PDB file of C-alpha atoms in Angstrom:
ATOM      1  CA  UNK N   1     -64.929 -26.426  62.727  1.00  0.00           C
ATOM      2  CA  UNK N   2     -67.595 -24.083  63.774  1.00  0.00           C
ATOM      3  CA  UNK N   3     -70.725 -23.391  60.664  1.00  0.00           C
ATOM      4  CA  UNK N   4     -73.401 -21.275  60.945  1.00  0.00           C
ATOM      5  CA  UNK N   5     -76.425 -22.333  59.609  1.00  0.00           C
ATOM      6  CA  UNK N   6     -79.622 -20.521  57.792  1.00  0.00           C
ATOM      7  CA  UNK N   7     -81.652 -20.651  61.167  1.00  0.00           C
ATOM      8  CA  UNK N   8     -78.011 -18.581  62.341  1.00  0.00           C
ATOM      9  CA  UNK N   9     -77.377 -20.725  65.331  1.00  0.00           C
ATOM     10  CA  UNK N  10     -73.587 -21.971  65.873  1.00  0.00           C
ATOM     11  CA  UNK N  11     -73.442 -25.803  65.292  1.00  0.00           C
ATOM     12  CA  UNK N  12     -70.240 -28.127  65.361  1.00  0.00           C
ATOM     13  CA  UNK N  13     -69.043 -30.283  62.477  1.00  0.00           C
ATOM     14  CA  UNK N  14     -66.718 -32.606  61.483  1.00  0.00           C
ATOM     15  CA  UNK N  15     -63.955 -30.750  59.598  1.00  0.00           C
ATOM     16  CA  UNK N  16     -63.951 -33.314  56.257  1.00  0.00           C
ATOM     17  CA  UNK N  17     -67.765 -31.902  56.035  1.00  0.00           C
ATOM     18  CA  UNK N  18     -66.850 -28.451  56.477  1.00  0.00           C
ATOM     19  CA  UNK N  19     -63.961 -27.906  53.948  1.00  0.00           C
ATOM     20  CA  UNK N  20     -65.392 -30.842  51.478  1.00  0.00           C
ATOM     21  CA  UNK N  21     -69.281 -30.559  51.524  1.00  0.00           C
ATOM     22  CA  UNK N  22     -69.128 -32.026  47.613  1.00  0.00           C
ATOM     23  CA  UNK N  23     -67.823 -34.766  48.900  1.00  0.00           C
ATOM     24  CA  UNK N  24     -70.817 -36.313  51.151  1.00  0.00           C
ATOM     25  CA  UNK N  25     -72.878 -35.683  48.542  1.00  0.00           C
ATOM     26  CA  UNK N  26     -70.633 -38.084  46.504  1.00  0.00           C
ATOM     27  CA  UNK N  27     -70.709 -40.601  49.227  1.00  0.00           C
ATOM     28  CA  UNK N  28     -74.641 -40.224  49.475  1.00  0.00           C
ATOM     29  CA  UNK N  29     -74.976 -40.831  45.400  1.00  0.00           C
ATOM     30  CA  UNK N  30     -72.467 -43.600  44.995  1.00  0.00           C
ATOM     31  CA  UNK N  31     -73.157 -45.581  48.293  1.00  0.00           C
ATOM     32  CA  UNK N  32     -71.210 -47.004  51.176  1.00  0.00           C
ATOM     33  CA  UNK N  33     -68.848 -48.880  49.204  1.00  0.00           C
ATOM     34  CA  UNK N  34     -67.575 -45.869  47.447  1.00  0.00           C
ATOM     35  CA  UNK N  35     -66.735 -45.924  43.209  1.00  0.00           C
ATOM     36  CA  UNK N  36     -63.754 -46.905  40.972  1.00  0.00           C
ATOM     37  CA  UNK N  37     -62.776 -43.906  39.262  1.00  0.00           C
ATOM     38  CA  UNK N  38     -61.597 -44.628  35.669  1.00  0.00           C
ATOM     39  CA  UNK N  39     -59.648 -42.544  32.954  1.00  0.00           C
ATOM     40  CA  UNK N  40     -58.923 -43.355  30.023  1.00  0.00           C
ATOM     41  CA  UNK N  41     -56.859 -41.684  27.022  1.00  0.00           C
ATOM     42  CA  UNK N  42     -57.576 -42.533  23.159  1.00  0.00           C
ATOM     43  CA  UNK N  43     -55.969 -41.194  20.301  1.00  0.00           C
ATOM     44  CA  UNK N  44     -57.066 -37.982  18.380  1.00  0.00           C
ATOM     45  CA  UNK N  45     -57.396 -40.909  15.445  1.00  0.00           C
ATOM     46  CA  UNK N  46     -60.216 -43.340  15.649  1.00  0.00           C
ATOM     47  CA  UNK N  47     -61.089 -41.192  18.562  1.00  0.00           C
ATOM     48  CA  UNK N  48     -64.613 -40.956  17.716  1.00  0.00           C
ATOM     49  CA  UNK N  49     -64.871 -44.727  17.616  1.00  0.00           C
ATOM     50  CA  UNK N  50     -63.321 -45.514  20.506  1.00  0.00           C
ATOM     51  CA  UNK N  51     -65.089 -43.266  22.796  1.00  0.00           C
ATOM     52  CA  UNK N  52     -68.526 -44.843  21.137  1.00  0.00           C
ATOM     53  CA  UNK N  53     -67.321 -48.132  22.347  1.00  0.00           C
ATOM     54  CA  UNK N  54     -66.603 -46.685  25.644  1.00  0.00           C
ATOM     55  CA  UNK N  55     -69.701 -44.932  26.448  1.00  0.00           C
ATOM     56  CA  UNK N  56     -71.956 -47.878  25.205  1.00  0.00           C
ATOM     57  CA  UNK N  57     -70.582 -49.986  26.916  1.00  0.00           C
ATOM     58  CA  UNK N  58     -70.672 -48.190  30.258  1.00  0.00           C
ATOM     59  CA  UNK N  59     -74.425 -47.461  29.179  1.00  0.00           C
ATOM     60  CA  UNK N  60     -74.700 -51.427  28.838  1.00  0.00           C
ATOM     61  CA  UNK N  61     -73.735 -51.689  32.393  1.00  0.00           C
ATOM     62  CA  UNK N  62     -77.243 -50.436  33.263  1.00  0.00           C
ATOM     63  CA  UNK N  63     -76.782 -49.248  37.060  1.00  0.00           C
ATOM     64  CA  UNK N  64     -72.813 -49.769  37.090  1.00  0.00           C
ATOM     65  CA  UNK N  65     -71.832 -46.544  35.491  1.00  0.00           C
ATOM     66  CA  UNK N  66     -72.346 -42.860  37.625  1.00  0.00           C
ATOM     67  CA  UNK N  67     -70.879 -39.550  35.706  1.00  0.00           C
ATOM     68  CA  UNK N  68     -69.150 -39.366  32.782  1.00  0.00           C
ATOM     69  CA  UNK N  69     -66.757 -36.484  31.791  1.00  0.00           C
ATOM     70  CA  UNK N  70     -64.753 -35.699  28.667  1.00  0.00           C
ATOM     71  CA  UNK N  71     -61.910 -33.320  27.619  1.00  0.00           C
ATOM     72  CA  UNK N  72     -59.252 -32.652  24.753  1.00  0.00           C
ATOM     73  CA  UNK N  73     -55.642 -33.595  25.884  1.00  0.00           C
ATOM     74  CA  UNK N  74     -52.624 -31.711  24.583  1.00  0.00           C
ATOM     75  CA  UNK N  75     -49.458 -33.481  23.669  1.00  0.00           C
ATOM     76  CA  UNK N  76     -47.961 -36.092  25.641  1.00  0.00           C
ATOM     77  CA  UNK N  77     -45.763 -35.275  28.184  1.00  0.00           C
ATOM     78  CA  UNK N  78     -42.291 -35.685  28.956  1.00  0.00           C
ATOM     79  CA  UNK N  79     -42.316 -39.243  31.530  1.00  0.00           C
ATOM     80  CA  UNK N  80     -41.478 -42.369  30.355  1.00  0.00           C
ATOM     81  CA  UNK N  81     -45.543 -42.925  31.930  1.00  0.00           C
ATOM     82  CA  UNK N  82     -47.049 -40.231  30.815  1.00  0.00           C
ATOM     83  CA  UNK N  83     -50.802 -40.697  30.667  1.00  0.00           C
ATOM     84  CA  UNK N  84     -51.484 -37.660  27.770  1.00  0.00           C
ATOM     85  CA  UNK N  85     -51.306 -38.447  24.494  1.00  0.00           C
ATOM     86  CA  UNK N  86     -52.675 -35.831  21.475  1.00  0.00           C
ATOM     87  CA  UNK N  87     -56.724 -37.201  21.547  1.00  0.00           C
ATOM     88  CA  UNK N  88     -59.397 -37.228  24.530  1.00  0.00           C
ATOM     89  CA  UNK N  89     -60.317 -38.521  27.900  1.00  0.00           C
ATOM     90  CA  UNK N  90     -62.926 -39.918  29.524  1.00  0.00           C
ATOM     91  CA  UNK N  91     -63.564 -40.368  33.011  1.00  0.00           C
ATOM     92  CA  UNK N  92     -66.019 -42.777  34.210  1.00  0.00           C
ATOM     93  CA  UNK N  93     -67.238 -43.151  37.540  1.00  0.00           C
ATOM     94  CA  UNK N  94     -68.318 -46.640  38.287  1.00  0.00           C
ATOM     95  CA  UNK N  95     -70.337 -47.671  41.629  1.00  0.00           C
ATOM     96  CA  UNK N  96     -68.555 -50.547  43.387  1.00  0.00           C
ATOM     97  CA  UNK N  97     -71.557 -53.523  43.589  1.00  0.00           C
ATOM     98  CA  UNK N  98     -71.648 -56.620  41.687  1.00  0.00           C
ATOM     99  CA  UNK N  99     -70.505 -56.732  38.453  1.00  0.00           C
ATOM    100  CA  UNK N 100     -68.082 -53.862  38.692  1.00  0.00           C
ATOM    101  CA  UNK N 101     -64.729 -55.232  38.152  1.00  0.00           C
ATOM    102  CA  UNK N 102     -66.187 -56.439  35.082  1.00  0.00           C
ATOM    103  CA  UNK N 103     -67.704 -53.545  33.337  1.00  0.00           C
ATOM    104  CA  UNK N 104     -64.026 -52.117  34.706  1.00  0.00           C
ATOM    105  CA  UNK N 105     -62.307 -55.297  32.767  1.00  0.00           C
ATOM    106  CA  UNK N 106     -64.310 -54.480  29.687  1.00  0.00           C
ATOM    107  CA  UNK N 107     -63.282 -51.126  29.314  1.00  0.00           C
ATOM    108  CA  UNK N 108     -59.938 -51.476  29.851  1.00  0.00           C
ATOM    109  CA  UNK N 109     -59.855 -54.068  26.922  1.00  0.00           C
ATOM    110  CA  UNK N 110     -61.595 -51.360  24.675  1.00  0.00           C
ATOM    111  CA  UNK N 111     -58.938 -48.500  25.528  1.00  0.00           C
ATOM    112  CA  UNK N 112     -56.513 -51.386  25.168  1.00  0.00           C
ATOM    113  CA  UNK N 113     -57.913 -52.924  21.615  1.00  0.00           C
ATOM    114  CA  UNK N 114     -58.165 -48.808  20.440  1.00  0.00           C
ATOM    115  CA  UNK N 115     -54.513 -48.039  21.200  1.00  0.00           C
ATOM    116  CA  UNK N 116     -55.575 -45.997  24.537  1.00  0.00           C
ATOM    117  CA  UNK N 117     -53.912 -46.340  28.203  1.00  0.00           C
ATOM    118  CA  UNK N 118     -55.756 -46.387  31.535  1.00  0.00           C
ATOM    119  CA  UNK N 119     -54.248 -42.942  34.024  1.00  0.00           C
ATOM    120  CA  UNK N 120     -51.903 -45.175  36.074  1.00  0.00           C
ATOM    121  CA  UNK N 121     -52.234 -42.285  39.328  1.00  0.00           C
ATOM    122  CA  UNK N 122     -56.644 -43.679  39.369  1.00  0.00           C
ATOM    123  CA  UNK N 123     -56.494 -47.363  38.583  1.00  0.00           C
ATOM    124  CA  UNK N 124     -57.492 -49.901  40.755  1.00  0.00           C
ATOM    125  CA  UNK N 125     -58.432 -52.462  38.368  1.00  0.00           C
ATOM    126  CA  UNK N 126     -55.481 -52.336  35.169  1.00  0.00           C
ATOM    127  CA  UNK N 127     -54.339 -55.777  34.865  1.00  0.00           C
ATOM    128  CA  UNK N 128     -50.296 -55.983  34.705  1.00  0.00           C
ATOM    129  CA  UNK N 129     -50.100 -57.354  31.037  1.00  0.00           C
ATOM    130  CA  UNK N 130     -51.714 -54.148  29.531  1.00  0.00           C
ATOM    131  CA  UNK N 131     -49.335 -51.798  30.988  1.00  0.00           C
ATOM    132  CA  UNK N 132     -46.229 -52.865  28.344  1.00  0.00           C
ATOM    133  CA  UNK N 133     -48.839 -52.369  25.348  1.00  0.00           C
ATOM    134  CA  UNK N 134     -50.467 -48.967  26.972  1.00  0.00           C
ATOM    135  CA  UNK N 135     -46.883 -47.063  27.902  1.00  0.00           C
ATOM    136  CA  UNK N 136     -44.557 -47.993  25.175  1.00  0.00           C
ATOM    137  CA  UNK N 137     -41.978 -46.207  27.162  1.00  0.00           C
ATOM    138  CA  UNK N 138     -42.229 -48.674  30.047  1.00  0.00           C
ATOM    139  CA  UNK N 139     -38.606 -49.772  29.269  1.00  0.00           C
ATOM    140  CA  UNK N 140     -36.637 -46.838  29.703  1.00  0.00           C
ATOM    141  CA  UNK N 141     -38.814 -45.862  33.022  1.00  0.00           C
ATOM    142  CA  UNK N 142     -37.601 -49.765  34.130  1.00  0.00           C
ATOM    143  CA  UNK N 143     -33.667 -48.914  33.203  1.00  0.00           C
ATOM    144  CA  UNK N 144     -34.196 -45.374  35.718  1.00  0.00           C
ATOM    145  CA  UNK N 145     -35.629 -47.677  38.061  1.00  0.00           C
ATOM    146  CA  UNK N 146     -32.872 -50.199  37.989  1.00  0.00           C
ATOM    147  CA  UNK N 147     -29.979 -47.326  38.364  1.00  0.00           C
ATOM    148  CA  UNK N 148     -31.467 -45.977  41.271  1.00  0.00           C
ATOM    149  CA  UNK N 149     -32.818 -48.650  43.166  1.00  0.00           C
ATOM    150  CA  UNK N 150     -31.204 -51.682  42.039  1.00  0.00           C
ATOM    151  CA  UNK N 151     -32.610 -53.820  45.254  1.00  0.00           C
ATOM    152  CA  UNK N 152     -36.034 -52.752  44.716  1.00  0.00           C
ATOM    153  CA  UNK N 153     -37.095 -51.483  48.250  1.00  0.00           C
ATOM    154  CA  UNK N 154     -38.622 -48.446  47.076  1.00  0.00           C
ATOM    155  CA  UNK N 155     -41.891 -49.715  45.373  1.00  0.00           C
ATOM    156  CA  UNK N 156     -45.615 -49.129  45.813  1.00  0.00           C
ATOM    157  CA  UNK N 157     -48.659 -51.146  45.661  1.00  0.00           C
ATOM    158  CA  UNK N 158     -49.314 -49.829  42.627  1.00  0.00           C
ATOM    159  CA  UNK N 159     -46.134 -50.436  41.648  1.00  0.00           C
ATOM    160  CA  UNK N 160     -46.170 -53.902  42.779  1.00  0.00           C
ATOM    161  CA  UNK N 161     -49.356 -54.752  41.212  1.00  0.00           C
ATOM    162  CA  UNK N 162     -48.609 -53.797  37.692  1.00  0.00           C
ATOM    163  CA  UNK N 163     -45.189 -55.517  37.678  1.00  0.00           C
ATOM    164  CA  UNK N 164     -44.109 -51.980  36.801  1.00  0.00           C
ATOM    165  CA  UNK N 165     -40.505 -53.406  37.856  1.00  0.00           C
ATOM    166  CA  UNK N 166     -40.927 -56.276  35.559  1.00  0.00           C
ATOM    167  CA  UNK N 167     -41.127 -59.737  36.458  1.00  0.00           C
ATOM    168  CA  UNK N 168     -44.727 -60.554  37.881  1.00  0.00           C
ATOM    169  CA  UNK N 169     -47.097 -58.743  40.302  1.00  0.00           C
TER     170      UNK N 169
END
């Protein structure tokens, strides 16, 4: 891709630059190693609670939390693992260094312990035994599942690492 600069001279660049300039300045903020992006739904009740437990302890992580955003969710929708629920998220950007997973593990266990749910379409750290308590609908999405691909072969990694076809990941 072709970008013209303030000087007005024609330079080349790599096309991921040109059409996503946000993103290198992501990459230059959260380092090499990149960030585990997590959201996380609590309930409209206890809300205010929950999301105190959430931010301190990403603020107790001193270093191991980046950005922080928050919004109002609607009503839930209409999958069997549907991440809204009537209440608010919160996404958290955490740095990948030491210690990560386990500011990660933390505040999955406080959405967990607060009747929240991790977004299933950014986790990369959810353990497999929260999913059942987090999407009480996990059943009915296992029966679909079973009637359409009784043999299994269509599964991700996600899939596979969740147990999200039952059994163990």
């Amino acid at each position: 891709m072709r970008r013209v600069p303030s000087g007005g001279t024609e330079r080349l660049v790599p096309y991921d630059a040109f059409l996503f300039p946000a993103d290198a300045a992501c990459r230059a903020a959260d380092g090499r190693r990149g960030v585990h992006r997590l959201v996380v739904a609590v309930p409209e009740e206890g809300a205010d609670i929950a999301l105190r437990l959430l931010l301190g302890e990403a603020v107790r992580a001193r270093g191991l939390s980046g950005p922080a955003a928050l919004m109002r969710l609607g009503g839930p929708g209409l999958g069997f693992l549907s991440f809204p629920m009537p209440g608010y998220v919160l996404a958290l950007d955490i740095p990948e260094r030491p210690g990560a997973e386990a500011v990660l593990r933390r505040l999955v266990r406080v959405a967990l312990d607060r009747g929240g749910r991790v977004c299933l379409a950014e986790d990369s750290c959810l353990p497999a035994d929260a999913v059942p308590a987090m999407y009480p609908e996990l059943a009915q999405f296992r029966a679909v599942l079973e009637a359409v691909d009784p043999q299994g072969r269509m599964q991700s990694d996600l899939a596979r690492r969740l147990a999200l076809r039952g059994g163990r990941p």
